[in-house]
Short mmCIF file of N, CA, C and O in Angstrom, two decimals:
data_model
loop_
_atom_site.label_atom_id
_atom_site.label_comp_id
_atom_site.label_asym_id
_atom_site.label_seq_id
_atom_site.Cartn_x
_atom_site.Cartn_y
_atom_site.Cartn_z
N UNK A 1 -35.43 19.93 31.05
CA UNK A 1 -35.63 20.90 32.10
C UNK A 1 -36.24 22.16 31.53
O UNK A 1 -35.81 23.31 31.67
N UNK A 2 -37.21 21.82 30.93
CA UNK A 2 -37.62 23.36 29.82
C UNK A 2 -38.70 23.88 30.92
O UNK A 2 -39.90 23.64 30.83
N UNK A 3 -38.08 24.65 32.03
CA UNK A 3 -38.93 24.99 33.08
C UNK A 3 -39.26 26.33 32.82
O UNK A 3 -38.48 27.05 32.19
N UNK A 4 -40.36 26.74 33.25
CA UNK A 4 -40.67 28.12 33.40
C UNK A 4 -40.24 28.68 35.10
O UNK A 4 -40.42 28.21 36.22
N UNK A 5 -39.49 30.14 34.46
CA UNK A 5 -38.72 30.93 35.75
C UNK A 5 -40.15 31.69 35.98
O UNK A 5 -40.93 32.14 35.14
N UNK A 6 -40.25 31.67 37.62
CA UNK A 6 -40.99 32.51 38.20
C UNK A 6 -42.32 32.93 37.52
O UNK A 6 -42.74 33.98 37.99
N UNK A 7 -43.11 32.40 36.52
CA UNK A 7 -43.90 32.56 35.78
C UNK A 7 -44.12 34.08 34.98
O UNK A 7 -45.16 34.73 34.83
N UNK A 8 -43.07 34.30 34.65
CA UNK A 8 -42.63 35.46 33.89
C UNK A 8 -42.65 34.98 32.43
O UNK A 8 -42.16 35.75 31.61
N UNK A 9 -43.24 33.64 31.92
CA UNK A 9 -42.87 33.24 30.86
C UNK A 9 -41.41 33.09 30.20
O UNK A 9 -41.42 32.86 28.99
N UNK A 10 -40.33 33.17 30.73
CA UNK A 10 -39.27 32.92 30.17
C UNK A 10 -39.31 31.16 30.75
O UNK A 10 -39.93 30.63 31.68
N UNK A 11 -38.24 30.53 29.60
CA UNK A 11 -38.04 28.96 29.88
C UNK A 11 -36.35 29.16 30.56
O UNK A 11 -35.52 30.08 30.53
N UNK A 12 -36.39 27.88 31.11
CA UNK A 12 -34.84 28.09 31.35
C UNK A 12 -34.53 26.74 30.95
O UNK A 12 -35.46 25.97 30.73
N UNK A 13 -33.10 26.29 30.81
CA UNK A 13 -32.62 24.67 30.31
C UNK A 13 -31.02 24.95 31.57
O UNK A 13 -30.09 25.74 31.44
N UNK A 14 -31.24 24.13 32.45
CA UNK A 14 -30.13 23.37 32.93
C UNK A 14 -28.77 22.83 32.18
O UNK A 14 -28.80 21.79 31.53
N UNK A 15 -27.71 23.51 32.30
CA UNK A 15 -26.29 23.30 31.41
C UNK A 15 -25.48 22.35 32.99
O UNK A 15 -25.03 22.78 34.06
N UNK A 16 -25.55 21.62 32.69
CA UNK A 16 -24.84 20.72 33.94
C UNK A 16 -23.81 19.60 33.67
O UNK A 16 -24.01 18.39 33.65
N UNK A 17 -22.83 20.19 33.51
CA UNK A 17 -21.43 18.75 33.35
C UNK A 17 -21.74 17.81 34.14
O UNK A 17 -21.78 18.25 35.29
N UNK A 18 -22.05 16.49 34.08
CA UNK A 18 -22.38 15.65 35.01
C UNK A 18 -21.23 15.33 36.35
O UNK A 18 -21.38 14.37 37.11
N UNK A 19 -20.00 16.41 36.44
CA UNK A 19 -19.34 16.47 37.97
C UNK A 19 -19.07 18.12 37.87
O UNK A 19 -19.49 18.92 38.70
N UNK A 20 -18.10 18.55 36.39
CA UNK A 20 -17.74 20.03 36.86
C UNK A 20 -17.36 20.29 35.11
O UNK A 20 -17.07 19.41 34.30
N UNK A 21 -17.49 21.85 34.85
CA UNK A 21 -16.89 21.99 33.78
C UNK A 21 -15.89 21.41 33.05
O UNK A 21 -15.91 21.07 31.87
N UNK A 22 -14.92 21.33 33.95
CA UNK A 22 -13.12 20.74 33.64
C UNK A 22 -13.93 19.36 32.67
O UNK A 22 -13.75 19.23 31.46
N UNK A 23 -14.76 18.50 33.45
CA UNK A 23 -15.16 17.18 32.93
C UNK A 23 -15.64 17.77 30.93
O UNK A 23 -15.26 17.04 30.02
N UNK A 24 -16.19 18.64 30.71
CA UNK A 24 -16.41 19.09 29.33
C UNK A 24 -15.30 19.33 28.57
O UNK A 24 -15.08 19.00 27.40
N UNK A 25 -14.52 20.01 29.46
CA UNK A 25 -13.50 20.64 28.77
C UNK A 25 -12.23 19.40 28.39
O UNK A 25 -11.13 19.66 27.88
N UNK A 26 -12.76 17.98 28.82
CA UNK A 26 -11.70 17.45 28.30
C UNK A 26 -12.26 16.27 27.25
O UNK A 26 -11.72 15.24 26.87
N UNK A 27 -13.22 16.70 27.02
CA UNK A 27 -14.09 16.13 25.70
C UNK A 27 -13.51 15.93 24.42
O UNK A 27 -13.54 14.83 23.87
N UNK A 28 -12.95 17.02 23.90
CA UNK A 28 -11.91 17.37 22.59
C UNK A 28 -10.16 17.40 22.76
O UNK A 28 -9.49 18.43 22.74
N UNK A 29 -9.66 16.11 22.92
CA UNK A 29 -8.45 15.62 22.72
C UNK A 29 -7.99 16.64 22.02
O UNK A 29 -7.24 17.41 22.61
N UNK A 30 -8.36 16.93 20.34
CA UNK A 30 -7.82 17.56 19.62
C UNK A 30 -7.33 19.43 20.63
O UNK A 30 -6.36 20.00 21.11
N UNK A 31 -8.67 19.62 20.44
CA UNK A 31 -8.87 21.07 20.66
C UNK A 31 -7.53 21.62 22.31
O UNK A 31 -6.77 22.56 22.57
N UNK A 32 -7.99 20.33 22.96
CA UNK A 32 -7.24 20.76 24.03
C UNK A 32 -5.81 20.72 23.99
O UNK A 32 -5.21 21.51 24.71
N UNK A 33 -5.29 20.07 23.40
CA UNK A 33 -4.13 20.05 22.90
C UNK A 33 -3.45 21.00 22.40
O UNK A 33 -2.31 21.31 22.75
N UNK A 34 -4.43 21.78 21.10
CA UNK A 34 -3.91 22.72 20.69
C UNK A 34 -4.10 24.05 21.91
O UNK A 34 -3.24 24.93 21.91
N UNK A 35 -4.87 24.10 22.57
CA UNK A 35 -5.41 25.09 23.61
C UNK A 35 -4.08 25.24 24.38
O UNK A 35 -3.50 26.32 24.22
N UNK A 36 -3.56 24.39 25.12
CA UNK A 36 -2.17 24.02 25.58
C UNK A 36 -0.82 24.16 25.22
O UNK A 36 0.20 24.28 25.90
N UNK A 37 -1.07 24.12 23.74
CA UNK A 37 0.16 24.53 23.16
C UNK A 37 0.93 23.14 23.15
O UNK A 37 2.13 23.18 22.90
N UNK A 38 0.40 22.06 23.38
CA UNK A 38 1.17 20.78 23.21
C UNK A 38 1.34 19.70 21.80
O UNK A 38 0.53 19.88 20.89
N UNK A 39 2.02 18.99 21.71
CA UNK A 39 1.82 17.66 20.42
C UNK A 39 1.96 16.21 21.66
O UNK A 39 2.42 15.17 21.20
N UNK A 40 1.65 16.23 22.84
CA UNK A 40 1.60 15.27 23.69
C UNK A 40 0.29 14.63 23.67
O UNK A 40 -0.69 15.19 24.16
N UNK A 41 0.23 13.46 23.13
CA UNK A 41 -1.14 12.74 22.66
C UNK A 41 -1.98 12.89 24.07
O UNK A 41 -1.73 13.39 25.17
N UNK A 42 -3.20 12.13 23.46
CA UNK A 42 -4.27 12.23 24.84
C UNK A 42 -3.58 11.60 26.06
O UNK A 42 -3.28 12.03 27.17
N UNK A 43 -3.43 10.09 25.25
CA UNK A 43 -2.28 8.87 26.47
C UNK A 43 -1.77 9.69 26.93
O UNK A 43 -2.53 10.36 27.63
N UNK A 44 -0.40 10.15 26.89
CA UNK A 44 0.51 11.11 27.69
C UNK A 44 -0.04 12.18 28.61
O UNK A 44 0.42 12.28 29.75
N UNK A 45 -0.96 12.96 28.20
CA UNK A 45 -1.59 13.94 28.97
C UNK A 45 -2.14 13.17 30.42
O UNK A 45 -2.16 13.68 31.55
N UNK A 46 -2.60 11.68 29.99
CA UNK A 46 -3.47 11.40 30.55
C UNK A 46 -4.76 11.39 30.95
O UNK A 46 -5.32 11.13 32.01
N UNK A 47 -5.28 11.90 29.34
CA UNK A 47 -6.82 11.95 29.87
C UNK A 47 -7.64 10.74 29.46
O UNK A 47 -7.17 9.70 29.02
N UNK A 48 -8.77 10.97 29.64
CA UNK A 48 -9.83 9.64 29.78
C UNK A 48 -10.12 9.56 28.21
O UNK A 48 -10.08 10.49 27.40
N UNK A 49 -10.36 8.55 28.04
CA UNK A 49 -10.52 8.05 26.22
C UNK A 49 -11.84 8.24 26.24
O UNK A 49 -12.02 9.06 25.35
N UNK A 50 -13.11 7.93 26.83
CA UNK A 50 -14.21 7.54 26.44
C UNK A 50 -14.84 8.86 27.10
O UNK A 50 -14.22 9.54 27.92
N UNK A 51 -16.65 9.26 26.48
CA UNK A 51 -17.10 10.05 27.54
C UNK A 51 -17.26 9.39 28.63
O UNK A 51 -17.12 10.03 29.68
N UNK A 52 -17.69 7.63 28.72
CA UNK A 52 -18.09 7.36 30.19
C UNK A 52 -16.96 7.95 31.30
O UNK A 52 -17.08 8.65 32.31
N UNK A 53 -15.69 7.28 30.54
CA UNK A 53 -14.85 7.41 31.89
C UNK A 53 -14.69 8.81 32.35
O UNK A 53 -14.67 9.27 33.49
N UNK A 54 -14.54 9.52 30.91
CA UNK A 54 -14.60 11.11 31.68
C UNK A 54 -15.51 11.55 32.63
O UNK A 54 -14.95 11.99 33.63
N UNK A 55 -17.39 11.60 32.69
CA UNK A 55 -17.95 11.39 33.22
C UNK A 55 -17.77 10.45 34.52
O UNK A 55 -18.39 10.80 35.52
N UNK A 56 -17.12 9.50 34.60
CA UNK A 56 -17.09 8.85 35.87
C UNK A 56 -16.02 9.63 36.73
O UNK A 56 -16.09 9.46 37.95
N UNK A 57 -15.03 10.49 36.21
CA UNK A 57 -13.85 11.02 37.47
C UNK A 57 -14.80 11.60 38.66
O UNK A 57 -15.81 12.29 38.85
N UNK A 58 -13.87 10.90 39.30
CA UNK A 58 -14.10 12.04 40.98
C UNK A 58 -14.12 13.07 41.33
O UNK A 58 -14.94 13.62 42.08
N UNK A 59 -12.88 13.61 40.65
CA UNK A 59 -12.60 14.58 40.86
C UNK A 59 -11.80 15.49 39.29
O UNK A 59 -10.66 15.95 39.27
N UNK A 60 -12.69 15.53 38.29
CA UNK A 60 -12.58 16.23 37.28
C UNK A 60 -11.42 17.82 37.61
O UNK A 60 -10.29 18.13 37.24
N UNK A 61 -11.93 18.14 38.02
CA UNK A 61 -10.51 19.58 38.30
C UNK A 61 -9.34 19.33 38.45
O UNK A 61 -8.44 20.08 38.07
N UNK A 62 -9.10 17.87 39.24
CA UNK A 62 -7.66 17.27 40.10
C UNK A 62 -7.32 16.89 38.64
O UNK A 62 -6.21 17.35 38.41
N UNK A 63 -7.83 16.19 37.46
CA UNK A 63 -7.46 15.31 36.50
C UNK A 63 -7.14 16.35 35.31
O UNK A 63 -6.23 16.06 34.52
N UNK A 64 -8.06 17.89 35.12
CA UNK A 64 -7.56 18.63 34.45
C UNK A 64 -6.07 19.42 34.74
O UNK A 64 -5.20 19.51 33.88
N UNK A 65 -5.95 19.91 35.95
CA UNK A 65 -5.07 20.36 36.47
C UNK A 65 -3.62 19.22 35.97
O UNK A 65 -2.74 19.54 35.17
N UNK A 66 -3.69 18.24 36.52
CA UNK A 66 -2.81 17.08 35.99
C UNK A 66 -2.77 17.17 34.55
O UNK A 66 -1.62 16.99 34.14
N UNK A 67 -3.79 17.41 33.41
CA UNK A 67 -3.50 17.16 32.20
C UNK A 67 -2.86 18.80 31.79
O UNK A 67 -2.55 18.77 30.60
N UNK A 68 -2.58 20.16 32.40
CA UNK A 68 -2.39 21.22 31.97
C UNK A 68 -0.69 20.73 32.42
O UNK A 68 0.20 20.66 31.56
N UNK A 69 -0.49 20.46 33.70
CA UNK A 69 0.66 20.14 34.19
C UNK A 69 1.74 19.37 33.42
O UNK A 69 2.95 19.58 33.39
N UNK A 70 1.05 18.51 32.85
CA UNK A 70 1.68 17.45 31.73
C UNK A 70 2.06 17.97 30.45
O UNK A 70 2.97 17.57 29.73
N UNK A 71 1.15 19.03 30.21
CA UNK A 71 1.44 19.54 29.02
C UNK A 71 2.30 20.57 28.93
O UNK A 71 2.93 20.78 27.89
N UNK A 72 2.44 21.56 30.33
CA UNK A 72 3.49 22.38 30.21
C UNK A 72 4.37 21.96 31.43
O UNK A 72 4.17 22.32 32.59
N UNK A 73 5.20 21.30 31.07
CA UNK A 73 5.85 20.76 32.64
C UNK A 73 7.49 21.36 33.05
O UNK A 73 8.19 21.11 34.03
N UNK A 74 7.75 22.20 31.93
CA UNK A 74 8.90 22.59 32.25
C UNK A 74 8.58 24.23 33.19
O UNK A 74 9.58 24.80 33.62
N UNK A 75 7.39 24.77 33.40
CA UNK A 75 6.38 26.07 34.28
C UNK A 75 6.57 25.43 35.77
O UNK A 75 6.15 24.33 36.13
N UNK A 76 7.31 26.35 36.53
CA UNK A 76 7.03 26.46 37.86
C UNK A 76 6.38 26.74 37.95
O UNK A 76 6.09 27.65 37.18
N UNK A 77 4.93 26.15 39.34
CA UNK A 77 3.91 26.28 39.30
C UNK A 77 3.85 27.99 39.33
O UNK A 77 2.97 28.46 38.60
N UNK A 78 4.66 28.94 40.07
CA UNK A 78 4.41 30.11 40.59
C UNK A 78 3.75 30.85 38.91
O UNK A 78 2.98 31.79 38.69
N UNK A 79 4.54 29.85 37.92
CA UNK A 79 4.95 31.06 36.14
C UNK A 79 3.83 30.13 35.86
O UNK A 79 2.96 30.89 35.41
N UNK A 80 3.38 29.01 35.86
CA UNK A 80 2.04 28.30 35.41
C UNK A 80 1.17 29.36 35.52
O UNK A 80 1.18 30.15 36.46
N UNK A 81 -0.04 29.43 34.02
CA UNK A 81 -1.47 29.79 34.20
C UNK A 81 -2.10 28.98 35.38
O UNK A 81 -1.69 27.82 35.50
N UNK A 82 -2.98 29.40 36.22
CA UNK A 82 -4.30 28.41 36.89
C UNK A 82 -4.70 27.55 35.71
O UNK A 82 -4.74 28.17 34.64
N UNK A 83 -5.02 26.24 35.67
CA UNK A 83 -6.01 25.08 34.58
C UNK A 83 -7.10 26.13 34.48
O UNK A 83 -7.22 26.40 33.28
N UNK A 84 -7.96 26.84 35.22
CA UNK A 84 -9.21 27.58 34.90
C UNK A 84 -9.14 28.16 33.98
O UNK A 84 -10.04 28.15 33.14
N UNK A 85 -7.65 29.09 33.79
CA UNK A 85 -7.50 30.31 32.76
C UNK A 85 -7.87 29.78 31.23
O UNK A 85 -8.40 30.50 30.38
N UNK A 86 -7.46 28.22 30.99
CA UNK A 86 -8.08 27.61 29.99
C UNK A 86 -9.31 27.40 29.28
O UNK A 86 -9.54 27.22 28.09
N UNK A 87 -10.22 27.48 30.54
CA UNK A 87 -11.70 26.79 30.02
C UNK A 87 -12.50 27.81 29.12
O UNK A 87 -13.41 27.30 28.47
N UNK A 88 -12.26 29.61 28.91
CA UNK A 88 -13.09 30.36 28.09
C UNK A 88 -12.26 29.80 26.91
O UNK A 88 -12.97 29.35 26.01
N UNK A 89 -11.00 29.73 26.71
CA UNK A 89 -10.68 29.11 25.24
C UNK A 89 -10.99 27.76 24.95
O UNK A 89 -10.91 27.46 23.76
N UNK A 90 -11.23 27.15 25.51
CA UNK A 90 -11.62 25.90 25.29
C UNK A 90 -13.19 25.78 25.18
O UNK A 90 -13.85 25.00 24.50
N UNK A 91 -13.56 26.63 25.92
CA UNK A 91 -15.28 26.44 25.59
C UNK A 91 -15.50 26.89 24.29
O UNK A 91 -16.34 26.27 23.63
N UNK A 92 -14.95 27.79 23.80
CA UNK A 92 -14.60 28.39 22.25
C UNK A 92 -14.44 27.61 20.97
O UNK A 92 -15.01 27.73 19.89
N UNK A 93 -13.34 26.63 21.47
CA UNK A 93 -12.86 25.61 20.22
C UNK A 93 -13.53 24.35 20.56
O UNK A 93 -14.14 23.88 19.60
N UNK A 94 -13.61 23.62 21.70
CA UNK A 94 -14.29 22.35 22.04
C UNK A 94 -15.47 22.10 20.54
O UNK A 94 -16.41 22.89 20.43
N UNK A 95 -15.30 21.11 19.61
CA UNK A 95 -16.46 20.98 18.71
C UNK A 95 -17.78 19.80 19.72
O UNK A 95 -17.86 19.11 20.74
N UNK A 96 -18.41 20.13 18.79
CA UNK A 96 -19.40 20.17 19.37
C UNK A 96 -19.64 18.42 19.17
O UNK A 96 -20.10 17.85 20.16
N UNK A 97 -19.41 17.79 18.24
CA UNK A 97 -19.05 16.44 17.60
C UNK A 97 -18.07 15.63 18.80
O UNK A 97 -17.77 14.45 18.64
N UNK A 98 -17.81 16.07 19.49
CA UNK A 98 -16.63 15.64 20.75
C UNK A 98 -17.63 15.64 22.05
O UNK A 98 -17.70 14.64 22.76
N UNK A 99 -18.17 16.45 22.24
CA UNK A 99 -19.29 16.77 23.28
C UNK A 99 -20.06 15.90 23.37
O UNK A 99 -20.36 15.41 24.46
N UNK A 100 -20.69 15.39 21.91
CA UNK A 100 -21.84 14.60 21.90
C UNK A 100 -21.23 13.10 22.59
O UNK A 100 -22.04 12.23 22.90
N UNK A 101 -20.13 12.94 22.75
CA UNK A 101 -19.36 11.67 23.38
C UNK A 101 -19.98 11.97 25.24
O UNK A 101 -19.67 10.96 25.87
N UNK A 102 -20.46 12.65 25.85
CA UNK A 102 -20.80 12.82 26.86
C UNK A 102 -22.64 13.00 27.33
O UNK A 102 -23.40 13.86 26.91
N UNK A 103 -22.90 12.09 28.13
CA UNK A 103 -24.56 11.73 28.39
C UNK A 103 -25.28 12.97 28.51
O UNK A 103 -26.41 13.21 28.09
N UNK A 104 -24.21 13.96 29.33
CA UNK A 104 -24.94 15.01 30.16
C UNK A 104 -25.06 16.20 29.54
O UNK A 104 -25.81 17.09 29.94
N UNK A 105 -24.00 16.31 28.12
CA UNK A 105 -24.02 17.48 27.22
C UNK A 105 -25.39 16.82 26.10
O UNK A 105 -26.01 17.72 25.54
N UNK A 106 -25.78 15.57 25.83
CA UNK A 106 -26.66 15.45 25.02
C UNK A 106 -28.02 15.55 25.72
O UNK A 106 -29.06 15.96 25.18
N UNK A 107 -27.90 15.21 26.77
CA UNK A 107 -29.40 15.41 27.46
C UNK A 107 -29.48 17.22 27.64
O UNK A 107 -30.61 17.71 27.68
N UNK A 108 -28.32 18.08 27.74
CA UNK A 108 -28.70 19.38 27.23
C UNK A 108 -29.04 19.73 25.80
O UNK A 108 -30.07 20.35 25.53
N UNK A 109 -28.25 19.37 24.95
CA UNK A 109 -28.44 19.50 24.06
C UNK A 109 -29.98 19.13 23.15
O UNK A 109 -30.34 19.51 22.03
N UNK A 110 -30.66 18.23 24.16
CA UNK A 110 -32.13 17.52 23.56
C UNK A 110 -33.23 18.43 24.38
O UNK A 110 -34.35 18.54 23.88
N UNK A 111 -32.94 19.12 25.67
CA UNK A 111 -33.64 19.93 26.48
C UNK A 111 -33.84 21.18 25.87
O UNK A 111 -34.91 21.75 25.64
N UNK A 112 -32.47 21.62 25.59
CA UNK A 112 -32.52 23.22 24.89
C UNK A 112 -33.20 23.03 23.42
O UNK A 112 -34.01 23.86 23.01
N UNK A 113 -32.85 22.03 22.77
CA UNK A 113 -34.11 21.35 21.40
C UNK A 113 -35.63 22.09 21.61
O UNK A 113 -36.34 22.74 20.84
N UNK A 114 -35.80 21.63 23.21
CA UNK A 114 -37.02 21.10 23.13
C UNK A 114 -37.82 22.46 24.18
O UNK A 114 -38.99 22.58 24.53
N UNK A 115 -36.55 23.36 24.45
CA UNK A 115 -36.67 24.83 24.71
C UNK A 115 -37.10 25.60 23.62
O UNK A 115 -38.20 26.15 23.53
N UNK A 116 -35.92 25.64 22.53
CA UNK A 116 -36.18 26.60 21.42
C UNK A 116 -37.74 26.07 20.66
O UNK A 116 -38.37 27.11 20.46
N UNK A 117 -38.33 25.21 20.31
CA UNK A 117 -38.83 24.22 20.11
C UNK A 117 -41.03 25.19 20.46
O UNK A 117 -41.97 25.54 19.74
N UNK A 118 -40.56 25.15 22.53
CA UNK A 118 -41.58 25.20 22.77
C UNK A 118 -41.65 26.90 22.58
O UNK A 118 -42.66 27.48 22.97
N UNK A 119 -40.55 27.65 21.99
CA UNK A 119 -40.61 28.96 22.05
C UNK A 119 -40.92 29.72 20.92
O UNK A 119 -41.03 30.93 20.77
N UNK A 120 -41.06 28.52 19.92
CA UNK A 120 -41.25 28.56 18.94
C UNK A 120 -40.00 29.16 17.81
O UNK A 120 -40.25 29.87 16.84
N UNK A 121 -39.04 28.81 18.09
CA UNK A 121 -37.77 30.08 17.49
C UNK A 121 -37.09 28.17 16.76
O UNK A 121 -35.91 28.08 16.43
N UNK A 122 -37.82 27.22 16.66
CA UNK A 122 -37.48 25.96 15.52
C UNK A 122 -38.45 25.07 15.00
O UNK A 122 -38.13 24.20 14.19
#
């Protein structure tokens, strides 16, 4: 998507989780875990093992929300963080080696390549 905005010469690259952020943010088993404050494996949390399946949820927010829930389950919802309050720390630690397990972070990752690329800044 190495499009030119408004012909101002700037490029732009499309960052698009293939359903919703939450779907990125549950890329790194490890990271999220520690983000959470849990030792409750992925199984238990319940999240998706593979990028496909992550990529395939329906409803990525419903499945994060469920995996924050799991991890702190003794929080009435009222004393629960929102699942959102998570995602700037997690966008933080998420490695990048975990990401590449997902179609829609590598097809950014090959766009913005091919951004810096035509901008000459690689």
């Amino acid at each position: 998507m190495n499009a030119k905005l408004g012909g101002s010469g700037r490029c732009g690259v499309g960052v698009v989780p293939v359903r919703e952020t939450e779907a990125w943010a549950m890329a790194d088993t490890e990271s999220l875990r520690e983000v959470l404050g849990t030792t409750l494996s992925g199984e238990q949390l319940g999240l998706p093992r593979t990028g496909p399946e992550i990529e395939a949820l329906l409803d990525p927010k419903a499945t994060f929300a469920s995996v924050v829930r799991a991890a702190r389950p003794g929080r009435h919802s009222r004393r629960r963080p929102a699942p959102v309050s998570f995602l700037d720390l997690l966008g933080q630690q998420t490695r990048i080696s975990e990401l590449k397990r997902l179609g829609a972070f590598c097809t950014f990752q090959g766009e913005l390549r091919a951004a810096l690329h035509g901008l000459g800044f690689v």
